[in-house]
XYZ file of C-alpha atoms in Angstrom:
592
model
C 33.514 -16.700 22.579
C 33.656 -13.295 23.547
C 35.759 -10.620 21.323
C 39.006 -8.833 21.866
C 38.424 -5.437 21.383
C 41.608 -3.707 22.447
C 40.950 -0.197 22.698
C 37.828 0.550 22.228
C 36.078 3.786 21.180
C 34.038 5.980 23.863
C 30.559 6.555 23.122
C 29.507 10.603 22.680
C 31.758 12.995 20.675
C 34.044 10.507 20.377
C 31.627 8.736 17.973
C 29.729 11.417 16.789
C 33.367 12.262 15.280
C 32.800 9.489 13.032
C 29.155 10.399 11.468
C 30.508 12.524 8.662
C 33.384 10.392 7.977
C 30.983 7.206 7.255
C 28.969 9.152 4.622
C 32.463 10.496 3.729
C 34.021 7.362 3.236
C 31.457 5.632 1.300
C 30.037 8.273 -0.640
C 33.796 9.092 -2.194
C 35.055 5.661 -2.468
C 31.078 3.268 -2.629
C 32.808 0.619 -0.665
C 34.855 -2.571 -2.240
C 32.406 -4.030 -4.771
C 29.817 -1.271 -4.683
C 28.161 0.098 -7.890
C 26.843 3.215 -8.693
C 27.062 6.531 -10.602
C 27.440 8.452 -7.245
C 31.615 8.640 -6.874
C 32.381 11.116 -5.647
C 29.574 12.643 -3.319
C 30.690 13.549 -0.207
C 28.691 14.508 2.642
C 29.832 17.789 4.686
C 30.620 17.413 8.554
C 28.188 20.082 8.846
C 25.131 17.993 7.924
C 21.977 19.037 9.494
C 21.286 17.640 13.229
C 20.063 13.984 12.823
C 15.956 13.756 13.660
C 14.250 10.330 14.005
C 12.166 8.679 11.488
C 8.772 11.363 11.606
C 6.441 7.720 11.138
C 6.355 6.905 14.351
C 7.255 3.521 13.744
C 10.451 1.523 14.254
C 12.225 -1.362 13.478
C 13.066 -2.959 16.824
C 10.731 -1.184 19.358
C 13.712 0.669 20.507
C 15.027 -2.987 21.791
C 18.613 -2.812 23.773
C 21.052 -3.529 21.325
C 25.032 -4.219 21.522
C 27.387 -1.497 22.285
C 30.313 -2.979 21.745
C 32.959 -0.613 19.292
C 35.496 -1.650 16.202
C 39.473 -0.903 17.157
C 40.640 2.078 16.376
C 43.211 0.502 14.151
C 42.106 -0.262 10.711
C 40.964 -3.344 9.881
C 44.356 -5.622 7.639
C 41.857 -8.211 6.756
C 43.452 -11.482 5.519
C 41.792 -11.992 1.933
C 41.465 -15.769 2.222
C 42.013 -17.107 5.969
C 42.280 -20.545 7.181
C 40.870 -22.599 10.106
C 43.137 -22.075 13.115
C 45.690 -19.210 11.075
C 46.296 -16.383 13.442
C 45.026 -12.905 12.131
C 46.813 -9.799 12.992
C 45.029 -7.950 16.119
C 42.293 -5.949 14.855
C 41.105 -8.136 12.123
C 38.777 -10.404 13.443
C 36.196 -7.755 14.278
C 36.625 -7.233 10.237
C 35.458 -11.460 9.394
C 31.797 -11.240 8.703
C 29.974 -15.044 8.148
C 29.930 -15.993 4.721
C 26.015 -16.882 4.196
C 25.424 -13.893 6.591
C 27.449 -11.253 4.184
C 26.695 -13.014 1.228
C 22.544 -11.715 2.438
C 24.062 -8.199 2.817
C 25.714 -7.821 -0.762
C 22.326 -9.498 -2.118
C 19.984 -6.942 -0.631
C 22.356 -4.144 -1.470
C 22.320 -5.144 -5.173
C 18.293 -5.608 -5.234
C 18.121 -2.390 -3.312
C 20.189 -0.457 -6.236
C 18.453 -1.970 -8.902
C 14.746 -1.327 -7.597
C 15.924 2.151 -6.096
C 18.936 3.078 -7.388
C 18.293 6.846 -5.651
C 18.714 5.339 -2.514
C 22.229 4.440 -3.190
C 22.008 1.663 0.426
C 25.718 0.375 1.156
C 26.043 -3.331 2.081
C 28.215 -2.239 5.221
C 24.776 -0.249 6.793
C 23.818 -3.090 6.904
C 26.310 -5.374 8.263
C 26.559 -2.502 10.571
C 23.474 -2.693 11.538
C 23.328 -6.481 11.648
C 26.421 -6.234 14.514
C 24.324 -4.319 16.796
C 21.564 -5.788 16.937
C 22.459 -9.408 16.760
C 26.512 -10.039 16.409
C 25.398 -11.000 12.848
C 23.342 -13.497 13.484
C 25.228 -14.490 17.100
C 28.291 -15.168 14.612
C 26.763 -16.689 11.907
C 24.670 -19.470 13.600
C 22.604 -19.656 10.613
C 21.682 -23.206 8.022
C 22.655 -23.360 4.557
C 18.869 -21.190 3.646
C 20.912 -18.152 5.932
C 17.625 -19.545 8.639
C 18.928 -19.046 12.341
C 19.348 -22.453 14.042
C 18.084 -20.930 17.117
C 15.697 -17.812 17.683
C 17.034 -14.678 18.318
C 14.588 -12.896 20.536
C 14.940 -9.429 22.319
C 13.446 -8.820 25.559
C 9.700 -8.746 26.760
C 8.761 -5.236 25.928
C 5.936 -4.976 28.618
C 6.971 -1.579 29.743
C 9.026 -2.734 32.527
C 12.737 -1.107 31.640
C 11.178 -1.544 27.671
C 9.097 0.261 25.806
C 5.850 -0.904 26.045
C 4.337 -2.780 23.154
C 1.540 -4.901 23.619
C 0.948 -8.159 21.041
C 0.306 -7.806 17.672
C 0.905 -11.089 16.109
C -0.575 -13.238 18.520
C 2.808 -14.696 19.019
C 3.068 -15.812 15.236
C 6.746 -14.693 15.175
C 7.965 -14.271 18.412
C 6.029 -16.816 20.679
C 4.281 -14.081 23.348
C 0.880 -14.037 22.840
C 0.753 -10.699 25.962
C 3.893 -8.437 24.547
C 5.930 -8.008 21.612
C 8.993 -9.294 21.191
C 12.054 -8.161 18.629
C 12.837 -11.014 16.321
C 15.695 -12.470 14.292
C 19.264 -11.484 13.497
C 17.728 -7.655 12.197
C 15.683 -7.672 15.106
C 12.347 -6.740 13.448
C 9.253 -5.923 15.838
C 6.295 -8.537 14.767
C 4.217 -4.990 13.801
C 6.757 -3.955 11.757
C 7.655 -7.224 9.891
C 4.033 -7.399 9.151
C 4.531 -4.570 6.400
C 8.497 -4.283 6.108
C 8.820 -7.840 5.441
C 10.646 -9.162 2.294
C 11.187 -12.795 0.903
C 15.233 -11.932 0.002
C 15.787 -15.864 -0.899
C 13.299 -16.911 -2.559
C 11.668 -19.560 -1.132
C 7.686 -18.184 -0.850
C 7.904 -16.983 2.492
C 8.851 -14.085 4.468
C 10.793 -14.931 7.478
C 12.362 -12.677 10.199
C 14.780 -15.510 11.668
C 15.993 -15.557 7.706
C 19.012 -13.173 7.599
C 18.539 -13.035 3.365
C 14.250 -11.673 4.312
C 15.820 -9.765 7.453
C 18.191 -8.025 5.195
C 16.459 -7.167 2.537
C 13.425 -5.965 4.592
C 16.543 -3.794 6.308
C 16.931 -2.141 3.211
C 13.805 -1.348 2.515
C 13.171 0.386 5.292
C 15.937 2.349 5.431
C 15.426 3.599 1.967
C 11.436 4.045 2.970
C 10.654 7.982 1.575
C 13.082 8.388 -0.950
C 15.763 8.916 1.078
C 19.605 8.915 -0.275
C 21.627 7.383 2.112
C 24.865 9.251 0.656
C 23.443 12.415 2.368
C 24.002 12.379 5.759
C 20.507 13.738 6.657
C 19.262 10.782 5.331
C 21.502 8.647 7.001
C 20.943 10.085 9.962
C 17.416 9.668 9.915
C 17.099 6.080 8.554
C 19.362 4.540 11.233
C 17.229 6.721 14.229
C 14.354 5.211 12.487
C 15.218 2.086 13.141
C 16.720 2.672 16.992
C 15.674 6.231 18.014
C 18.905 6.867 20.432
C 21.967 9.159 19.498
C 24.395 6.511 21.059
C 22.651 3.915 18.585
C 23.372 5.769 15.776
C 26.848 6.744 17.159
C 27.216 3.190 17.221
C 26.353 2.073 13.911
C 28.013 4.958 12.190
C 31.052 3.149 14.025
C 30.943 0.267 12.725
C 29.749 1.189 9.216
C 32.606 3.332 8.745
C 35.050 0.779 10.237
C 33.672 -2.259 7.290
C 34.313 0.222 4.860
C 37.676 0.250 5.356
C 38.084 -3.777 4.516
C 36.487 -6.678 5.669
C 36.443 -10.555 4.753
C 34.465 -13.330 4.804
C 34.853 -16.176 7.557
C 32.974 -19.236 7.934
C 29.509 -19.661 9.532
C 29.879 -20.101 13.066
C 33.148 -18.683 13.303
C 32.209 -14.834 13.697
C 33.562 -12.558 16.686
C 30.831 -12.490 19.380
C 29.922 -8.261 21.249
C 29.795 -8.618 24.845
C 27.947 -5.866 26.354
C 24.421 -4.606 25.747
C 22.523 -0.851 26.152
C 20.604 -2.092 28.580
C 23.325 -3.549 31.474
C 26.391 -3.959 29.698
C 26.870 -7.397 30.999
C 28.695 -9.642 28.768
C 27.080 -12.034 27.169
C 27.717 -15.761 28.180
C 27.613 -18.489 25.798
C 25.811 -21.625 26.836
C 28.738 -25.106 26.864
C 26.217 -27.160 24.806
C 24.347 -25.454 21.523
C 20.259 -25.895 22.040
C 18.780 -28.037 19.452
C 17.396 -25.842 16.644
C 13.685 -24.477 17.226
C 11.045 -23.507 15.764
C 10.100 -19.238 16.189
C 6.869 -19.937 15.624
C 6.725 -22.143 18.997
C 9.392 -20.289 20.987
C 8.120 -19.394 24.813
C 8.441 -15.925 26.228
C 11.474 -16.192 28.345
C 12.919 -18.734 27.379
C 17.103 -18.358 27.518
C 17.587 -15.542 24.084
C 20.245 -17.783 22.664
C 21.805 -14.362 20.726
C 23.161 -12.803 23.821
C 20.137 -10.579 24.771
C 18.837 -12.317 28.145
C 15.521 -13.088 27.391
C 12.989 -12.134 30.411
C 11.294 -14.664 32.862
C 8.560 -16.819 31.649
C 5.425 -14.303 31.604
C 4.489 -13.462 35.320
C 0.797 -13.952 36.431
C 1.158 -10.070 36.886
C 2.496 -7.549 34.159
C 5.839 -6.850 35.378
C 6.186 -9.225 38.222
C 8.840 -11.550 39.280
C 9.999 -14.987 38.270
C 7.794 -15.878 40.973
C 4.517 -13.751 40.335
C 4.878 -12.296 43.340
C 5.883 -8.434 43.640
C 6.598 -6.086 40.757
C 10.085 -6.010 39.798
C 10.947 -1.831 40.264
C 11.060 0.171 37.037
C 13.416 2.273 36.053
C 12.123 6.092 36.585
C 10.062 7.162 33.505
C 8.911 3.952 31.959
C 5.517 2.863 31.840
C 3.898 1.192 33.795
C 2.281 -2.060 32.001
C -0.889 -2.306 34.158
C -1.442 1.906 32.871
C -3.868 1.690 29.558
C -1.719 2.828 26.402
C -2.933 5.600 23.956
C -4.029 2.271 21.556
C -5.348 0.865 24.558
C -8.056 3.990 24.751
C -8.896 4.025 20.929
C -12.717 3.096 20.137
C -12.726 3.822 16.948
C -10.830 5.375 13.329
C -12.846 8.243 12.157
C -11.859 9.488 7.722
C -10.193 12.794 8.921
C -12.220 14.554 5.803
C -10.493 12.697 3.031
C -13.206 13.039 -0.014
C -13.226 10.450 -2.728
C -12.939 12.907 -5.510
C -9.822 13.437 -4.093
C -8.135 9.759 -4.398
C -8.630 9.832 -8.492
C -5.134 10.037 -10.500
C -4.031 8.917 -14.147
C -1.656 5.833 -14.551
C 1.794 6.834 -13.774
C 0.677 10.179 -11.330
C 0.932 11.132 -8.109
C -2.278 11.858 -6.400
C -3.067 14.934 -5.408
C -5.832 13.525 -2.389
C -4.222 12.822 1.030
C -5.515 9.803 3.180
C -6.171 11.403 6.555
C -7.631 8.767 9.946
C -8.635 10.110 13.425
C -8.187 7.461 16.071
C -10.846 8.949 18.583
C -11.787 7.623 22.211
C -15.797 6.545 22.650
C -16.578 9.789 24.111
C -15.000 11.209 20.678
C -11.864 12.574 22.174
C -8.839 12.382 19.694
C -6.533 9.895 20.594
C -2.593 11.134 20.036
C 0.411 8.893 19.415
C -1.243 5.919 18.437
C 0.109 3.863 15.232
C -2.138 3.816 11.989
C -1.199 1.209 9.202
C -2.002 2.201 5.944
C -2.319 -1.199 3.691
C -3.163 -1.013 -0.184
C -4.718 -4.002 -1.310
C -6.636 -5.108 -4.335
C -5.604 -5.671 -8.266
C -2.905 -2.701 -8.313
C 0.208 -1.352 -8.580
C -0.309 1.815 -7.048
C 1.945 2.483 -3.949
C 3.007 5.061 -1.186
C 5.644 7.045 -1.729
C 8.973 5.174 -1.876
C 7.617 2.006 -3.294
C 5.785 0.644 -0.029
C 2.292 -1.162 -0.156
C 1.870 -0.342 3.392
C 2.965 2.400 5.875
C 2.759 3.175 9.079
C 2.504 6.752 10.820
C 1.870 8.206 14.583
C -1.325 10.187 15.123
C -0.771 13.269 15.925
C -1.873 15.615 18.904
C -5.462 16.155 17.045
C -5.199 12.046 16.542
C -5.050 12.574 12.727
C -2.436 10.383 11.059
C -2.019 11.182 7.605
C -0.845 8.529 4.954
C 2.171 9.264 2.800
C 1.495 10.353 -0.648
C 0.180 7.581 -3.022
C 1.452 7.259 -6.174
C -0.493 5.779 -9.539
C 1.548 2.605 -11.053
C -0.109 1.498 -14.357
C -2.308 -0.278 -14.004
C -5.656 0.860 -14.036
C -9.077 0.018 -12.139
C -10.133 0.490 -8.436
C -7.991 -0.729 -5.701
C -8.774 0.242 -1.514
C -6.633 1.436 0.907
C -7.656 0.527 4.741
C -6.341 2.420 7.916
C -5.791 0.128 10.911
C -4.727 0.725 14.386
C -1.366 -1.517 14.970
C -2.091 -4.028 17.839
C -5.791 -3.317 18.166
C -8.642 -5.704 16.642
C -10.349 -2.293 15.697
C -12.629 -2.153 12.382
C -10.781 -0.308 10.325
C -11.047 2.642 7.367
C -11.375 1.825 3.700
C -10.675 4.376 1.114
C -11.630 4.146 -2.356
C -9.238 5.035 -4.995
C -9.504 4.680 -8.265
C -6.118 4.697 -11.734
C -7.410 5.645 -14.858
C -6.282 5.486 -18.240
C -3.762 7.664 -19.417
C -5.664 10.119 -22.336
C -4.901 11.863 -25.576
C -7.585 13.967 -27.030
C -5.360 14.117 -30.741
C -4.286 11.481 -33.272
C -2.259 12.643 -36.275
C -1.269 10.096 -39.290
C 2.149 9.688 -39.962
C 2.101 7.056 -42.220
C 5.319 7.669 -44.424
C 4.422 11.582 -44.689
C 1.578 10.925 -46.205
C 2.520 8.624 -49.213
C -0.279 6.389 -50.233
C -0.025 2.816 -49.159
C -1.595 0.617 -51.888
C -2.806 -2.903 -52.028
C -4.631 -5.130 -54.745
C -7.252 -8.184 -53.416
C -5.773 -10.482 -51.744
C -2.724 -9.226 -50.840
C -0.928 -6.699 -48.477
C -0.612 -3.124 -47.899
C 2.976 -1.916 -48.509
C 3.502 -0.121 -45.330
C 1.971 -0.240 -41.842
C 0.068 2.774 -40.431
C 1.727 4.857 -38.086
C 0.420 7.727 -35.426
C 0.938 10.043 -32.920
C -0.717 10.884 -29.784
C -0.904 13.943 -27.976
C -2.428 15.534 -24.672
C -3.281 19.296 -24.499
C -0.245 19.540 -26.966
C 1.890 17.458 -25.458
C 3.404 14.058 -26.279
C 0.660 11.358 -24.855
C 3.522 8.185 -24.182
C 1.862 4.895 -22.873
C -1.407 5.866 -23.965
C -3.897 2.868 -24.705
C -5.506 2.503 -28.233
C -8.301 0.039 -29.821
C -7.534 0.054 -33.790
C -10.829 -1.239 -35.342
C -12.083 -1.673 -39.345
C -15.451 -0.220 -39.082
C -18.359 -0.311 -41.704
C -19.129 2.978 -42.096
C -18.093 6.302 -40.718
C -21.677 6.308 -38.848
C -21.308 2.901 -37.784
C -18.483 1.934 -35.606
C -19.334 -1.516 -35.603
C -16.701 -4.172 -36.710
C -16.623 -5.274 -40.196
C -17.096 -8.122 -41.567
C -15.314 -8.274 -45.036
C -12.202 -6.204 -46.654
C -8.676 -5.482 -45.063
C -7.680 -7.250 -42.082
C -4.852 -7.771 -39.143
C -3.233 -11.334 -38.884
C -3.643 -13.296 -35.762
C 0.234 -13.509 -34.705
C -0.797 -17.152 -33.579
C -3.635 -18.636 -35.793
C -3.056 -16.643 -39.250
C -7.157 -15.849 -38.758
C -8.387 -12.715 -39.982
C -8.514 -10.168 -37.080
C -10.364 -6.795 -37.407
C -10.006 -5.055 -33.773
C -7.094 -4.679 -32.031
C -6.817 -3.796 -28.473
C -3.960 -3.551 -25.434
C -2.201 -1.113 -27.945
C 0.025 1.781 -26.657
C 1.951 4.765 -27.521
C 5.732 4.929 -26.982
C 7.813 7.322 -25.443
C 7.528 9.670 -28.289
C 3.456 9.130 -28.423
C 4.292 7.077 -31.524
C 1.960 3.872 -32.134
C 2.967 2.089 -35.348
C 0.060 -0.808 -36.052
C 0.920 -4.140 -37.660
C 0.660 -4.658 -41.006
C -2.861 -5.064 -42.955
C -4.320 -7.583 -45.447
C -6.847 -7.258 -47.663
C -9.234 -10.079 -48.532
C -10.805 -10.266 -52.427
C -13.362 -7.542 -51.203
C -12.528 -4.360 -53.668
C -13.944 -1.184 -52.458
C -13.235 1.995 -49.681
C -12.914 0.611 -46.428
C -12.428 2.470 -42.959
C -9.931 1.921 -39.809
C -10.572 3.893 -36.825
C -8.359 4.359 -33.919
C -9.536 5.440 -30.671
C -7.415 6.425 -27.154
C -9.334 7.655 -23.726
C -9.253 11.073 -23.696
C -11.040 11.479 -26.990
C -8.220 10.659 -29.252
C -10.025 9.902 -32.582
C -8.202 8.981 -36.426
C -10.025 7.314 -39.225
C -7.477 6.051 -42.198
C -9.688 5.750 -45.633
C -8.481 2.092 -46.920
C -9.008 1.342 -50.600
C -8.650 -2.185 -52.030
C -8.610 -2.023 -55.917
C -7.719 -4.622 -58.826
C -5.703 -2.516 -60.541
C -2.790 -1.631 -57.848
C -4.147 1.492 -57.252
C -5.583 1.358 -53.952
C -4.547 3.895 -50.956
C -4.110 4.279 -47.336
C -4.855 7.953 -46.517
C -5.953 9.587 -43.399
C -9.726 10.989 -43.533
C -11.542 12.432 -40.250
C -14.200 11.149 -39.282
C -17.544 13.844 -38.145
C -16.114 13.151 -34.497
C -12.756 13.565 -34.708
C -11.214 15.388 -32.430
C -9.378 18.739 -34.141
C -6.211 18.364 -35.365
C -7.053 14.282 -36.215
């Protein structure tokens, strides 16, 4: 069914009037049923010029999306309408498909829990979700928010497209030649292959799921950092994902005009856009819904059942007719398919001089190293504008800046591409990162890096200021020993320790005999501990200590990486006399 728009908005200034009222709007008011401790920011019309995402990479290949504009008039949603009740004019542009905003308001709260800086409004992404797909062509989506048909942009073979040659092998969108945007978000297959999120839970990652497709959305909007209440920000995040002016014109439209009120309406039922960047033909909706299909088995050019006219089947020539006869003209300035592509020319990735010294940081730090890759053609030439994926793998939690396990970046005119900065998570070990050219079979890059433990170099007793703990055969030390850890002076928080009741202060080796920890599980005599750590405050208080029938001087020692070093002097005596006190040891580290 097509939409009534009444009068519409005019792309250009008209739209570009609306930029700084969409940050405005949301950033002073965070939308109905938005969270946050940002009320109250307001972006200034005056926000610098809007630049596209500098990665090189986009979300839809720069696919034609829908142009069609809200009303001018607000929106006077009904909060609860019926089947078949009329809606005052305007309104129905404002009814979004339950399961299909019900995805938006889920990413947006996952979004501002795992990057709360990023401060992503559901309505970017309903807005979003209009132009590329009419939300899901109205909502055709099953109860798991799966669409019952695929939603597949056109053949992007150069011809009126940009020109992006497989990279899936038609997992996602069926073409096994060129790539093909997919799903209600309208995610390039090289692009899903990092961005991709599981946003309902079921184990996979699917970009005909509108709950993955939004959540993936909203993750790569809020890639670098960014704070989508700054207009700069904005700005760049939607050009990232469509690098044209009138796109982001567009969305800003739209995301301003949600803002204002919108309402749920059933699956199915949503208002359909008509005209596309591309022609501007309306769409046509088949009489008789296709059966639902499988994306994974879809043909290039078959019938795109979400309003984008899907291309002839593939043509025994790039470019050619339904028939495979002559080349159908291109439009002056696009590529021409049968021309190699930068990728095409690439022979090989060369390390751009990154050392391994370099890619060494402590838990919880940035590192300092940069990742560089040259793509280079086999006479050695560099090769410019060709995508590099940088993917971290191994047993790690380090990641690129902004949260991201993988990244992808443009080489630039020396064909160096340079991956973002990684940052150290906590756990520690060796993990790889490997630089891959998107679309090629290439051998790629591997890069070494390596977390390792945070370190104190000084241990101090704090054990009740110093007041003696005491403890008779048998039974318990009063009090439990307390420390604190410090780095170059500073407070050492999250710092691993191994506590240990030694035999001698020249020999470190566990003893046998005296005071003891408790298993928590068995009761069973424990006398090293390990998979200790310091608090915020470098503070490390250990459990509580037995003593056996053993009478005597006895020894704990407490070590950290970094050269942290305390030895407490236990004594275990019959007549209630015995004492905890702290006693260096001859390789303590000053100030133990």
């Amino acid at each position: 069914m097509a939409a009534h728009f009444g009068r519409r908005l005019r792309k250009g200034a008209a739209t570009t009037a609306v930029a700084a009222a969409a940050v405005a709007v949301l950033s002073a008011s965070q939308a109905p049923g938005a969270t946050g401790d940002d009320h109250g920011r307001q972006a200034t019309a005056g926000a610098s010029a809007p630049v596209p995402d500098p990665t090189g990479d986009d979300a839809t290949g720069n696919s034609p999306y829908y142009t069609d504009l809200p009303p001018l008039n607000s929106p006077n949603p009904s909060p609860s309408p019926s089947a078949g009740t009329p809606v005052a004019q305007g309104a129905a542009e404002a009814g979004i498909p339950a399961t299909v905003l019900d995805a938006y308001k889920k990413a947006e709260a996952e979004l501002r829990a795992s990057k709360p800086g990023c401060n992503l409004p559901w309505q970017l992404l309903a807005a979003i979700g209009k132009v590329e797909s009419g939300q899901a062509r109205g909502g055709e989506v099953d109860a798991s928010g799966t669409t019952l048909r695929p939603i597949l942009g056109p053949v992007l073979d150069g011809n009126g497209f940009a020109l992006i040659k497989d990279t899936d092998h038609g997992a996602y969108d069926g073409n096994a030649q060129y790539d093909q945007a997919v799903g209600p978000m309208q995610f390039i297959p090289s692009t899903w292959a990092w961005a991709g999120r599981d946003g309902n839970g079921d184990g996979k990652k699917d970009p005909n799921n509108i709950y993955d497709a939004a959540l993936a959305a909203g993750h790569y909007l809020c890639r670098g950092d960014r704070d989508l209440s700054q207009a700069a920000d904005l700005h760049g995040a939607i050009l990232g994902y469509n690098n044209s002016q009138d796109y982001l014109n567009t969305v800003l439209s739209w995301m301003e005009y949600y803002s204002k009120g919108t309402y749920s309406v059933p699956d199915g039922t949503g208002t359909a856009p008509g005209h596309r960047s591309d022609d501007g033909t309306p769409r046509t909706t088949p009489s008789t819904p296709a059966e639902p299909a499988n994306p994974h088995q879809g043909k290039p050019g078959s019938k795109d059942q979400g309003g984008r006219p899907s291309p002839s089947p593939t043509p025994s020539k790039p470019g050619g007719g339904q028939d495979g006869g002559d080349p159908a003209p291109r439009p002056p300035g696009t590529p021409d398919p049968t021309t190699p592509t930068p990728t095409d020319t690439v022979d090989h990735l060369e390390n751009a001089g990154t050392a391994t010294t370099e890619l060494t940081a402590t838990a919880g730090d940035a590192f300092t190293g940069t990742i560089s890759t040259r793509a280079e053609a086999k006479a050695g030439a560099a090769v410019a504008r060709v995508r590099i994926r940088f993917t971290i793998s191994g047993d790690t939690d380090a990641t690129f800046t902004g949260g991201e396990d993988v990244a992808t970046v443009a080489t630039d005119s020396k064909g160096v591409a340079k991956a973002p900065a990684l940052q150290a998570g906590e756990k520690t070990g060796d993990f790889k990162v490997t630089a891959t050219v998107v679309g090629r079979s290439l051998k790629g890059v591997d890069y070494q890096a390596t977390v390792t433990e945070r370190p104190a170099d000084t241990l101090t007793a704090t054990t009740n200021g110093g007041t003696p703990l005491t403890c008779t055969p048998g039974g318990e030390f009063a009090d439990q020993v307390q420390l604190k850890a410090t780095y170059k002076g500073a407070v050492a928080d999250k710092v691993a320790a191994t506590a240990t009741l030694i035999k001698s202060a020249t020999d470190a080796t566990e003893n046998d005999k005296g005071p003891y920890f408790k298993d928590v599980t068995t009761g069973k005599a424990v006398r090293t501990l390990t998979g200790l750590k310091t608090d915020a405050k470098g503070l490390l208080t250990l459990p509580k200590l037995y003593a056996d029938d053993t009478t005597g001087t006895f020894l704990l020692r407490v070590t950290t990486p970094g050269g942290g070093t305390l030895t407490v002097q236990l004594r275990v005596a019959a007549d209630g006399t015995a004492t905890a006190s702290p006693s260096p040891s001859p390789s303590a580290s000053a100030g133990s």
